């Protein structure tokens, strides 16, 4: 199924926190073609500041990041009223049940394991921004 | 007329004769050739030490002063031997069974081996015997004085004190020589006993001879004597029933309690059956000894001048009749009486003093001083000590006797001193008789009774015997201490007008026995006391072999006490209760039926072993002695129990060790499991990350028909790059697995280190043109010949160079390679000028997946250094981080020549792995 159905409103922003450059490039390509504005950041240590500064509509968050883990960042986001309701799509290469449970507990919006289907990512981002 | 010189010579000859008798007999006894010595007649004669100089001389004086009352001192012993021989038999039996060495030992042993009682009885015996010894010394010196009076002037006669001193000294030597020659377990002295038997004959013959002389020569035969007796008031029946009864009782008590009598009667007894002979022969001996007392007294009173000492009629009558030879015989008789008594008394007292006072004191002092010798030399040491204590005690006892004689001035009549001593030793009677007939008699009762009786004897009789104002002031005698009338020494509790001797006897024994009974009833004996008490009281039960059940309740109680100590209170009471219930009885004391005893033994043997249980139950029920066999069995059992318990201990230690090993293994497994999970998680991540890129871009390529060509090429390139990364990761994993499992095959080749570094730099792409990465080397130092697996070593170098190239964050990165030879080893350092690795991470970098930063794109899966470490360990070398070098620094150290073991299998993918990204790019 090709993408392009139900284009998002113009100007919606996705922030991608991911340290693997090839994966960043792939997701950026997929979302940009669908009309999203995509910003990427590779470091976990200052991720919160970047999120607060850019205030994205949807956040895509890797778990194993240099500096700080995705779980910690998620906890901080949910603890802060400004970002408590921010839609967060978590991507991880450690796809065990335990990781999924942990993410649910910390209040993730959606959880996906790598490798992912491009369409799934696109659909998820669309749904999250719509909800 | 006997010259004094001859008298002394005869005395010396007589003493030498006694020496010889004792010496020969002692030797024969040691050679086992003295069976005839163990005849009943010798035993009976040795009992004659009851008849001392007091009897020999004093009885006549007694009769002259008080008429027939002197008979009481023969009457008591006769009654005991004829009517109470079974008491004596019991004493002898107990003495043998318990290996009793003295009366103090018997009483101490009966009351739970209490040394306190031993000390009290010893003191009592010493106090009671000292006047008696003084009496003997006095009689000897008096008799010497008789002869001295008859001696021509000019003879240098020693003074009375000096005589006594000489005699005392001689007796000390004789007694020490024959009384302490050896430490026999039975404390028997055959030589001395025989010498005493000889002396018994001498004194009997002497007294009979004097009597016959008096009756048939001086008094015209028996008829004449009876006429003379009629003429005097000696034989007048001036009967004072109180005094007669008191004195008879007193002498009866004395024959049981006198230390010297106990010595010959119980300790020196060779055969219990000798008592049967003695029970008629000894009274007969006493009768013969008293036969001529009244005639001698009467003739003496009538024929001797007014004022002569009736105590010496035995000597003075023959002398005055001009029969010096007879007088000499009489003198020897008196001498025999005195010496035999002193010798035996000294031995008996020395045994008590050394066993109950000196040795315990010495041992305690030695323990306090920490001087107790090691066990090996200990027995001999104690033996020597005991002998020395005996000898010193003998000398001490005689010194005391001499001192008493010296200070009392020898003024009192002989009989009076003897009776005072009798009352003293009689204080042991309640504890003695109670101890062997009454199981309820307790240590505390005996102690309190003895002390009370002893105290009253000293206060009411012994101290006043030193005469008015002697020790006790006359005021106290008349008005009582502090004017308290009822405490007057000779009128205690208001008992006015009693004979002082009877008064003291009455009060001391009354209070003694009263206290003994009352305290015994109200105090609870210790288990040891109960056991000993049972043995003493039931001494005859065990010999018959029949189990008498007469003391059923007491036995059951004793058994319960013992069982409680072994099984514990609840268990023992439960068992006894159940057994009693089974017999249809209430309470905790079943009848001691054979069935019950058997059940109890079985029950106890579960705790202490069958032999021990049997011995303990037998001790109470059968009163049986524990034999050597029993003891061996007990020891055997104890050894087995100890072995069993040490086996158990070993077993339980083993279990503890096993449990610890299991726990450790479990902890290790848990740790391994956690590590495995973490490792799998890492592998998953490392595999999924390149696969994510591959899938994402392959989907883009599939779906993006409109993609510009440049993009398509670019994305296909990424897919290829990530595929290579995946392959490399798998290669590394396999390589590491092979290295870790030790299945790797190494190939030793020789090479120049310089060439290896060149090769590594080329492979790592460090030398490629246009690279901004400076390599600093000192080629001269690098020419080192190596024999090792050079391919593997190069693999390590490549890893290190690649790492430097990947992670060095300097603006102008450079890598310095430094080679140093250290003995048989060579060191190769790789040092870059980057920021290096933090201290906290230096220990981690050699672990699998220890990637520290986000620069995954620059490196492999974080397995490189882990592989390096494994390789170096296989090559017999090391790889370590070198801190403090400015940048990241690694040191490889390895032996220059290494003959490597050849492994069996060739591991797949062992070569060309981990060679960095350049290989992929090539």
XYZ file of N, CA, C and O in Angstrom, chain B residues 208-368:
644
model
N 50.755 -59.723 134.027
C 50.406 -60.983 134.681
C 51.492 -61.387 135.679
O 51.209 -61.849 136.796
N 52.741 -61.173 135.262
C 53.848 -61.554 136.150
C 53.805 -60.759 137.442
O 53.928 -61.322 138.553
N 53.594 -59.470 137.298
C 53.517 -58.633 138.501
C 52.346 -59.077 139.356
O 52.443 -59.201 140.598
N 51.214 -59.346 138.698
C 50.008 -59.754 139.421
C 50.260 -61.049 140.184
O 49.926 -61.170 141.376
N 50.830 -62.045 139.488
C 51.104 -63.332 140.127
C 52.055 -63.138 141.311
O 51.835 -63.688 142.408
N 53.077 -62.309 141.090
C 54.027 -62.032 142.169
C 53.323 -61.424 143.365
O 53.513 -61.849 144.515
N 52.440 -60.473 143.055
C 51.750 -59.791 144.147
C 50.838 -60.763 144.882
O 50.831 -60.832 146.108
N 50.080 -61.553 144.132
C 49.099 -62.431 144.775
C 49.769 -63.564 145.526
O 49.436 -63.841 146.673
N 50.715 -64.207 144.852
C 51.256 -65.425 145.486
C 52.489 -65.198 146.355
O 52.796 -65.988 147.181
N 53.182 -64.103 146.120
C 54.364 -63.863 146.955
C 54.058 -62.867 148.064
O 54.302 -63.121 149.231
N 53.449 -61.764 147.682
C 53.218 -60.708 148.671
C 51.977 -60.977 149.510
O 51.897 -60.522 150.651
N 50.973 -61.702 148.935
C 49.705 -61.766 149.643
C 49.240 -63.182 149.942
O 48.059 -63.404 150.140
N 50.084 -64.144 149.918
C 49.725 -65.500 150.324
C 48.576 -66.095 149.516
O 47.648 -66.669 150.059
N 48.579 -65.925 148.263
C 47.588 -66.599 147.417
C 46.256 -65.889 147.359
O 46.032 -64.881 148.046
N 45.366 -66.429 146.535
C 44.077 -65.763 146.280
C 43.283 -65.514 147.562
O 42.716 -64.448 147.718
N 43.280 -66.518 148.410
C 42.481 -66.323 149.626
C 42.954 -65.104 150.411
O 42.166 -64.291 150.869
N 44.246 -64.977 150.548
C 44.822 -63.835 151.252
C 44.443 -62.527 150.589
O 44.117 -61.541 151.248
N 44.445 -62.553 149.284
C 44.110 -61.328 148.561
C 42.677 -60.926 148.828
O 42.363 -59.770 149.078
N 41.793 -61.932 148.786
C 40.387 -61.590 149.028
C 40.208 -61.004 150.421
O 39.431 -60.092 150.637
N 40.964 -61.564 151.388
C 40.885 -61.013 152.731
C 41.312 -59.546 152.732
O 40.675 -58.698 153.351
N 42.431 -59.294 152.026
C 42.920 -57.911 151.972
C 41.881 -56.999 151.327
O 41.654 -55.879 151.772
N 41.277 -57.507 150.254
C 40.289 -56.683 149.549
C 39.134 -56.343 150.480
O 38.638 -55.225 150.525
N 38.717 -57.362 151.238
C 37.649 -57.131 152.197
C 38.027 -56.028 153.164
O 37.209 -55.220 153.576
N 39.330 -55.985 153.514
C 39.803 -55.044 154.520
C 39.818 -53.611 154.022
O 39.825 -52.666 154.792
N 39.879 -53.419 152.701
C 39.882 -52.051 152.162
C 38.520 -51.737 151.552
O 37.640 -52.597 151.482
N 38.389 -50.502 151.101
C 37.108 -50.144 150.486
C 37.190 -50.126 148.963
O 36.323 -49.638 148.277
N 38.300 -50.698 148.409
C 38.465 -50.673 146.959
C 37.306 -51.381 146.275
O 36.740 -50.896 145.311
N 36.962 -52.544 146.802
C 35.952 -53.337 146.126
C 34.541 -52.997 146.573
O 33.596 -53.645 146.193
N 34.404 -51.974 147.369
C 33.062 -51.596 147.792
C 32.280 -51.106 146.598
O 32.778 -50.375 145.742
N 31.073 -51.597 146.501
C 30.261 -51.341 145.309
C 29.686 -49.928 145.366
O 28.502 -49.742 145.527
N 30.602 -48.967 145.197
C 30.124 -47.592 145.248
C 29.605 -47.225 143.860
O 30.251 -46.534 143.093
N 28.467 -47.764 143.548
C 27.976 -47.617 142.181
C 27.291 -46.285 141.972
O 26.315 -45.960 142.637
N 27.859 -45.511 141.028
C 27.154 -44.300 140.593
C 26.621 -44.601 139.202
O 27.388 -44.596 138.236
N 25.345 -44.931 139.093
C 24.835 -45.435 137.804
C 25.142 -44.481 136.660
O 25.557 -44.912 135.586
N 24.966 -43.172 136.851
C 25.226 -42.205 135.775
C 26.653 -42.289 135.296
O 26.928 -42.414 134.097
N 27.555 -42.283 136.223
C 28.950 -42.290 135.840
C 29.342 -43.604 135.163
O 30.048 -43.628 134.172
N 28.822 -44.703 135.727
C 29.139 -46.004 135.123
C 28.625 -46.092 133.689
O 29.364 -46.459 132.764
N 27.389 -45.718 133.540
C 26.821 -45.792 132.182
C 27.588 -44.862 131.251
O 27.958 -45.229 130.127
N 27.843 -43.653 131.748
C 28.534 -42.662 130.906
C 29.897 -43.155 130.496
O 30.271 -43.100 129.324
N 30.655 -43.705 131.462
C 32.018 -44.117 131.144
C 32.035 -45.351 130.247
O 32.864 -45.458 129.346
N 31.098 -46.267 130.488
C 31.021 -47.441 129.621
C 30.722 -47.010 128.186
O 31.364 -47.446 127.228
N 29.744 -46.134 128.078
C 29.403 -45.626 126.755
C 30.619 -44.941 126.133
O 30.921 -45.124 124.954
N 31.323 -44.168 126.956
C 32.453 -43.402 126.448
C 33.541 -44.332 125.907
O 34.073 -44.134 124.812
N 33.835 -45.382 126.651
C 34.899 -46.264 126.172
C 34.430 -47.074 124.968
O 35.219 -47.407 124.081
N 33.128 -47.358 124.931
C 32.605 -48.051 123.750
C 32.745 -47.157 122.526
O 33.134 -47.605 121.442
N 32.406 -45.873 122.709
C 32.536 -44.930 121.585
C 33.992 -44.804 121.185
O 34.327 -44.750 120.004
N 34.875 -44.817 122.196
C 36.286 -44.601 121.892
C 36.846 -45.723 121.031
O 37.618 -45.490 120.109
N 36.432 -46.951 121.326
C 37.015 -48.055 120.566
C 36.632 -47.953 119.082
O 37.338 -48.409 118.198
N 35.475 -47.279 118.819
C 35.066 -47.088 117.429
C 35.737 -45.868 116.807
O 36.023 -45.853 115.609
N 35.923 -44.818 117.620
C 36.321 -43.528 117.047
C 37.794 -43.197 117.198
O 38.289 -42.332 116.492
N 38.496 -43.838 118.102
C 39.899 -43.489 118.284
C 40.652 -43.730 116.973
O 40.553 -44.808 116.386
N 41.391 -42.750 116.508
C 42.089 -42.906 115.226
C 42.976 -44.138 115.211
O 43.051 -44.834 114.224
N 43.658 -44.432 116.320
C 44.592 -45.563 116.308
C 43.832 -46.875 116.285
O 44.256 -47.841 115.661
N 42.646 -46.910 116.955
C 41.845 -48.123 116.934
C 41.312 -48.361 115.526
O 41.299 -49.476 115.018
N 40.872 -47.279 114.894
C 40.368 -47.390 113.527
C 41.475 -47.919 112.623
O 41.250 -48.750 111.749
N 42.689 -47.429 112.873
C 43.832 -47.835 112.043
C 44.052 -49.348 112.121
O 44.110 -50.014 111.096
N 44.151 -49.887 113.334
C 44.457 -51.325 113.432
C 43.225 -52.176 113.141
O 43.329 -53.248 112.564
N 42.058 -51.676 113.512
C 40.861 -52.495 113.404
C 40.364 -52.553 111.960
O 39.982 -53.607 111.468
N 40.374 -51.411 111.254
C 39.791 -51.336 109.908
C 40.875 -51.292 108.832
O 40.889 -52.098 107.911
N 41.797 -50.344 108.984
C 42.760 -50.130 107.910
C 43.740 -51.290 107.805
O 44.022 -51.779 106.710
N 44.232 -51.744 108.934
C 45.242 -52.799 108.895
C 44.624 -54.190 108.825
O 45.346 -55.184 108.777
N 43.321 -54.255 108.834
C 42.671 -55.561 108.816
C 42.952 -56.290 107.504
O 42.800 -55.743 106.434
N 43.396 -57.553 107.652
C 43.740 -58.304 106.458
C 42.571 -59.164 106.003
O 42.442 -59.471 104.828
N 41.752 -59.566 106.912
C 40.653 -60.465 106.572
C 39.495 -60.191 107.524
O 39.673 -60.177 108.745
N 38.325 -60.023 106.946
C 37.156 -59.696 107.741
C 36.879 -60.773 108.798
O 36.391 -60.482 109.889
N 37.237 -62.032 108.479
C 36.927 -63.139 109.399
C 37.737 -63.060 110.678
O 37.388 -63.682 111.683
N 38.831 -62.293 110.644
C 39.619 -62.140 111.866
C 38.799 -61.517 112.976
O 39.068 -61.720 114.162
N 37.781 -60.766 112.572
C 36.935 -60.128 113.585
C 36.234 -61.171 114.437
O 35.993 -60.961 115.631
N 35.905 -62.284 113.807
C 35.195 -63.325 114.545
C 36.058 -63.806 115.717
O 35.579 -63.963 116.843
N 37.353 -64.011 115.432
C 38.266 -64.411 116.495
C 38.405 -63.297 117.524
O 38.331 -63.522 118.743
N 38.579 -62.082 116.990
C 38.810 -60.956 117.894
C 37.617 -60.725 118.807
O 37.771 -60.249 119.925
N 36.407 -61.065 118.333
C 35.215 -60.734 119.122
C 35.205 -61.494 120.441
O 34.551 -61.086 121.388
N 35.892 -62.625 120.537
C 36.014 -63.251 121.874
C 37.430 -63.113 122.430
O 37.641 -62.964 123.621
N 38.445 -63.095 121.529
C 39.823 -63.081 122.031
C 40.194 -61.721 122.617
O 40.921 -61.653 123.625
N 39.697 -60.657 122.024
C 40.058 -59.341 122.545
C 39.453 -59.079 123.914
O 40.156 -58.642 124.835
N 38.147 -59.392 124.102
C 37.620 -59.256 125.477
C 38.387 -60.121 126.475
O 38.615 -59.707 127.611
N 38.812 -61.292 126.015
C 39.588 -62.159 126.899
C 40.905 -61.481 127.290
O 41.318 -61.483 128.450
N 41.558 -60.858 126.288
C 42.804 -60.138 126.540
C 42.562 -59.030 127.564
O 43.326 -58.859 128.521
N 41.448 -58.316 127.361
C 41.129 -57.227 128.294
C 40.901 -57.779 129.705
O 41.346 -57.203 130.708
N 40.230 -58.922 129.764
C 39.956 -59.513 131.070
C 41.259 -59.869 131.768
O 41.447 -59.607 132.963
N 42.186 -60.478 131.005
C 43.475 -60.833 131.590
C 44.212 -59.582 132.058
O 44.845 -59.576 133.119
N 44.124 -58.523 131.253
C 44.809 -57.291 131.619
C 44.240 -56.711 132.908
O 44.940 -56.052 133.675
N 42.927 -56.944 133.157
C 42.317 -56.315 134.325
C 42.282 -57.262 135.535
O 41.907 -56.869 136.622
N 42.704 -58.502 135.265
C 42.563 -59.539 136.300
C 43.238 -59.136 137.618
O 42.648 -59.260 138.687
N 44.454 -58.640 137.529
C 45.214 -58.385 138.753
C 45.229 -56.923 139.180
O 45.999 -56.530 140.037
N 44.377 -56.125 138.516
C 44.394 -54.696 138.838
C 44.017 -54.460 140.306
O 44.720 -53.753 141.039
N 42.922 -55.072 140.712
C 42.457 -54.822 142.082
C 43.444 -55.365 143.129
O 43.803 -54.652 144.063
N 43.946 -56.630 142.978
C 44.939 -57.099 143.966
C 46.144 -56.180 144.059
O 46.595 -55.857 145.166
N 46.670 -55.739 142.887
C 47.851 -54.883 142.947
C 47.519 -53.587 143.671
O 48.278 -53.104 144.516
N 46.345 -53.034 143.347
C 45.963 -51.775 143.986
C 45.831 -51.963 145.508
O 46.332 -51.153 146.289
N 45.175 -53.038 145.896
C 44.936 -53.261 147.318
C 46.251 -53.481 148.065
O 46.534 -52.827 149.071
N 47.078 -54.368 147.497
C 48.361 -54.642 148.160
C 49.193 -53.379 148.201
O 49.846 -53.080 149.210
N 49.164 -52.636 147.125
C 49.927 -51.387 147.078
C 49.469 -50.430 148.136
O 50.269 -49.862 148.895
N 48.131 -50.256 148.213
C 47.600 -49.302 149.190
C 47.986 -49.706 150.606
O 48.272 -48.864 151.450
N 48.009 -51.037 150.869
C 48.260 -51.494 152.224
C 49.740 -51.503 152.577
O 50.105 -51.228 153.714
N 50.591 -51.838 151.588
C 51.991 -52.033 151.934
C 52.880 -50.848 151.606
O 53.935 -50.677 152.203
N 52.505 -50.061 150.650
C 53.368 -48.955 150.251
C 53.202 -47.812 151.234
O 52.141 -47.657 151.839
N 54.240 -47.024 151.369
C 54.142 -45.902 152.313
C 53.085 -44.900 151.863
O 52.739 -44.809 150.681
N 52.577 -44.185 152.830
C 51.554 -43.156 152.599
C 52.075 -42.157 151.565
O 53.230 -41.755 151.599
N 51.245 -41.808 150.590
C 51.639 -40.759 149.629
C 52.278 -41.296 148.369
O 52.623 -40.533 147.483
N 52.482 -42.616 148.276
C 53.048 -43.109 147.022
C 52.001 -42.997 145.922
O 50.812 -43.116 146.157
N 52.510 -42.799 144.693
C 51.610 -42.629 143.564
C 51.039 -43.987 143.167
O 51.758 -44.884 142.735
N 49.727 -44.167 143.346
C 49.137 -45.488 143.034
C 49.290 -45.822 141.552
O 49.239 -46.986 141.175
N 49.471 -44.780 140.681
C 49.650 -45.047 139.256
C 50.898 -45.881 139.010
O 51.051 -46.474 137.941
N 51.816 -45.894 139.992
C 53.094 -46.562 139.735
C 53.272 -47.835 140.578
O 54.356 -48.403 140.634
N 52.186 -48.309 141.184
C 52.289 -49.512 142.013
C 52.878 -50.689 141.245
O 53.621 -51.501 141.783
N 52.536 -50.766 139.936
C 53.019 -51.885 139.128
C 54.548 -51.941 139.167
O 55.139 -53.006 139.151
N 55.166 -50.763 139.242
C 56.626 -50.712 139.289
C 57.153 -50.761 140.724
O 58.102 -51.473 141.042
N 56.495 -49.999 141.568
C 57.074 -49.800 142.890
C 56.923 -51.028 143.792
O 57.771 -51.279 144.648
N 55.868 -51.817 143.573
C 55.685 -53.008 144.418
C 56.837 -53.998 144.238
O 57.458 -54.389 145.238
N 57.158 -54.396 143.002
C 58.313 -55.314 142.876
C 59.599 -54.674 143.354
O 60.432 -55.358 143.978
N 59.772 -53.387 143.079
C 61.007 -52.725 143.503
C 61.164 -52.777 145.017
O 62.220 -53.106 145.540
N 60.049 -52.468 145.696
C 60.138 -52.414 147.149
C 60.361 -53.803 147.722
O 60.902 -53.955 148.801
N 59.955 -54.826 146.929
C 60.184 -56.194 147.385
C 61.553 -56.693 146.952
O 61.872 -57.866 147.097
N 62.336 -55.789 146.340
C 63.689 -56.147 145.950
C 63.764 -56.972 144.694
O 64.797 -57.549 144.368
N 62.659 -57.053 143.909
C 62.673 -57.817 142.687
C 62.894 -56.881 141.495
O 61.993 -56.505 140.778
N 64.161 -56.468 141.317
C 64.507 -55.564 140.200
C 64.167 -56.158 138.863
O 63.725 -55.460 137.954
N 64.365 -57.510 138.707
C 64.097 -58.107 137.396
C 62.636 -57.994 137.031
O 62.271 -57.671 135.909
N 61.772 -58.216 138.009
C 60.334 -58.130 137.766
C 59.945 -56.687 137.459
O 59.150 -56.422 136.550
N 60.558 -55.788 138.238
C 60.286 -54.374 137.982
C 60.700 -54.020 136.565
O 60.010 -53.269 135.846
N 61.832 -54.564 136.142
C 62.303 -54.302 134.789
C 61.293 -54.789 133.752
O 60.980 -54.111 132.780
N 60.749 -56.002 134.004
C 59.748 -56.546 133.086
C 58.518 -55.642 133.062
O 57.974 -55.319 131.984
N 58.108 -55.190 134.256
C 56.950 -54.296 134.317
C 57.234 -53.001 133.575
O 56.376 -52.471 132.855
N 58.467 -52.544 133.754
C 58.827 -51.307 133.068
C 58.707 -51.495 131.552
O 58.162 -50.656 130.833
N 59.222 -52.634 131.062
C 59.137 -52.887 129.623
C 57.680 -52.988 129.162
O 57.317 -52.542 128.074
N 56.859 -53.582 130.046
C 55.432 -53.654 129.697
C 54.847 -52.268 129.521
O 54.148 -51.982 128.540
N 55.134 -51.383 130.472
C 54.612 -50.017 130.362
C 55.195 -49.297 129.167
O 54.491 -48.589 128.431
N 56.477 -49.524 128.934
C 57.154 -48.905 127.800
C 56.491 -49.361 126.493
O 56.201 -48.560 125.590
N 56.204 -50.657 126.419
C 55.543 -51.192 125.236
C 54.185 -50.545 125.028
O 53.821 -50.149 123.913
N 53.432 -50.473 126.128
C 52.095 -49.888 126.015
C 52.175 -48.482 125.452
O 51.417 -48.103 124.550
N 53.095 -47.708 125.990
C 53.187 -46.312 125.568
C 53.656 -46.204 124.120
O 53.045 -45.504 123.302
N 54.727 -46.913 123.783
C 55.275 -46.737 122.435
C 54.325 -47.243 121.370
O 54.137 -46.595 120.342
N 53.702 -48.389 121.607
C 52.835 -48.906 120.547
C 51.704 -47.934 120.267
O 51.342 -47.678 119.117
N 51.135 -47.385 121.337
C 50.051 -46.420 121.127
C 50.547 -45.230 120.327
O 49.923 -44.795 119.378
N 51.694 -44.673 120.736
C 52.172 -43.456 120.071
C 52.459 -43.720 118.590
O 52.106 -42.932 117.722
N 53.077 -44.854 118.321
C 53.438 -45.146 116.929
C 52.196 -45.220 116.050
O 52.085 -44.562 115.013
N 51.219 -46.014 116.484
C 50.036 -46.182 115.640
C 49.249 -44.880 115.551
O 48.773 -44.493 114.467
N 49.132 -44.196 116.679
C 48.387 -42.932 116.645
C 49.064 -41.945 115.706
O 48.403 -41.236 114.936
N 50.393 -41.911 115.748
C 51.110 -40.971 114.889
C 50.886 -41.326 113.422
O 50.678 -40.447 112.581
N 50.928 -42.612 113.112
C 50.698 -43.009 111.713
C 49.285 -42.623 111.273
O 49.074 -42.044 110.205
N 48.308 -42.939 112.114
C 46.919 -42.648 111.743
C 46.721 -41.139 111.560
O 46.118 -40.689 110.583
N 47.252 -40.368 112.513
C 47.074 -38.916 112.413
C 47.824 -38.358 111.211
O 47.329 -37.470 110.503
N 49.013 -38.895 110.962
C 49.799 -38.382 109.839
C 49.067 -38.629 108.528
O 49.054 -37.778 107.639
N 48.444 -39.802 108.415
C 47.676 -40.095 107.208
C 46.570 -39.059 107.025
O 46.367 -38.513 105.941
N 45.863 -38.771 108.099
C 44.761 -37.801 108.010
C 45.283 -36.413 107.685
O 44.785 -35.737 106.795
N 46.292 -35.998 108.431
C 46.777 -34.621 108.250
C 47.316 -34.436 106.838
O 47.000 -33.452 106.167
N 48.074 -35.408 106.363
C 48.650 -35.205 105.038
C 47.579 -35.323 103.970
O 47.568 -34.559 103.009
N 46.635 -36.251 104.097
C 45.625 -36.424 103.047
C 44.586 -35.317 103.022
O 44.097 -34.963 101.969
N 44.229 -34.813 104.192
C 43.104 -33.873 104.223
C 43.524 -32.427 104.370
O 42.740 -31.530 104.106
N 44.742 -32.203 104.808
C 45.139 -30.815 105.029
C 46.347 -30.435 104.175
O 46.287 -29.527 103.351
N 47.451 -31.167 104.330
C 48.697 -30.731 103.684
C 48.605 -30.845 102.163
O 48.854 -29.872 101.440
N 48.218 -32.012 101.676
C 48.220 -32.202 100.217
C 47.207 -31.293 99.512
O 47.555 -30.642 98.527
N 45.959 -31.224 100.001
C 45.035 -30.279 99.336
C 45.561 -28.852 99.344
O 45.473 -28.153 98.337
N 46.135 -28.447 100.471
C 46.679 -27.083 100.545
C 47.799 -26.896 99.537
O 47.845 -25.915 98.796
N 48.706 -27.881 99.493
C 49.840 -27.767 98.575
C 49.356 -27.713 97.142
O 49.820 -26.895 96.351
N 48.394 -28.573 96.813
C 47.905 -28.591 95.428
C 47.272 -27.263 95.080
O 47.458 -26.740 93.989
N 46.519 -26.712 96.021
C 45.862 -25.433 95.734
C 46.903 -24.334 95.549
O 46.829 -23.546 94.621
N 47.904 -24.335 96.431
C 48.942 -23.315 96.299
C 49.683 -23.485 94.993
O 49.982 -22.519 94.294
N 49.967 -24.726 94.640
C 50.680 -24.981 93.389
C 49.847 -24.499 92.222
O 50.357 -23.935 91.251
N 48.525 -24.726 92.307
C 47.670 -24.306 91.200
C 47.648 -22.786 91.119
O 47.723 -22.215 90.043
N 47.564 -22.170 92.277
C 47.559 -20.705 92.279
C 48.855 -20.175 91.696
O 48.874 -19.240 90.902
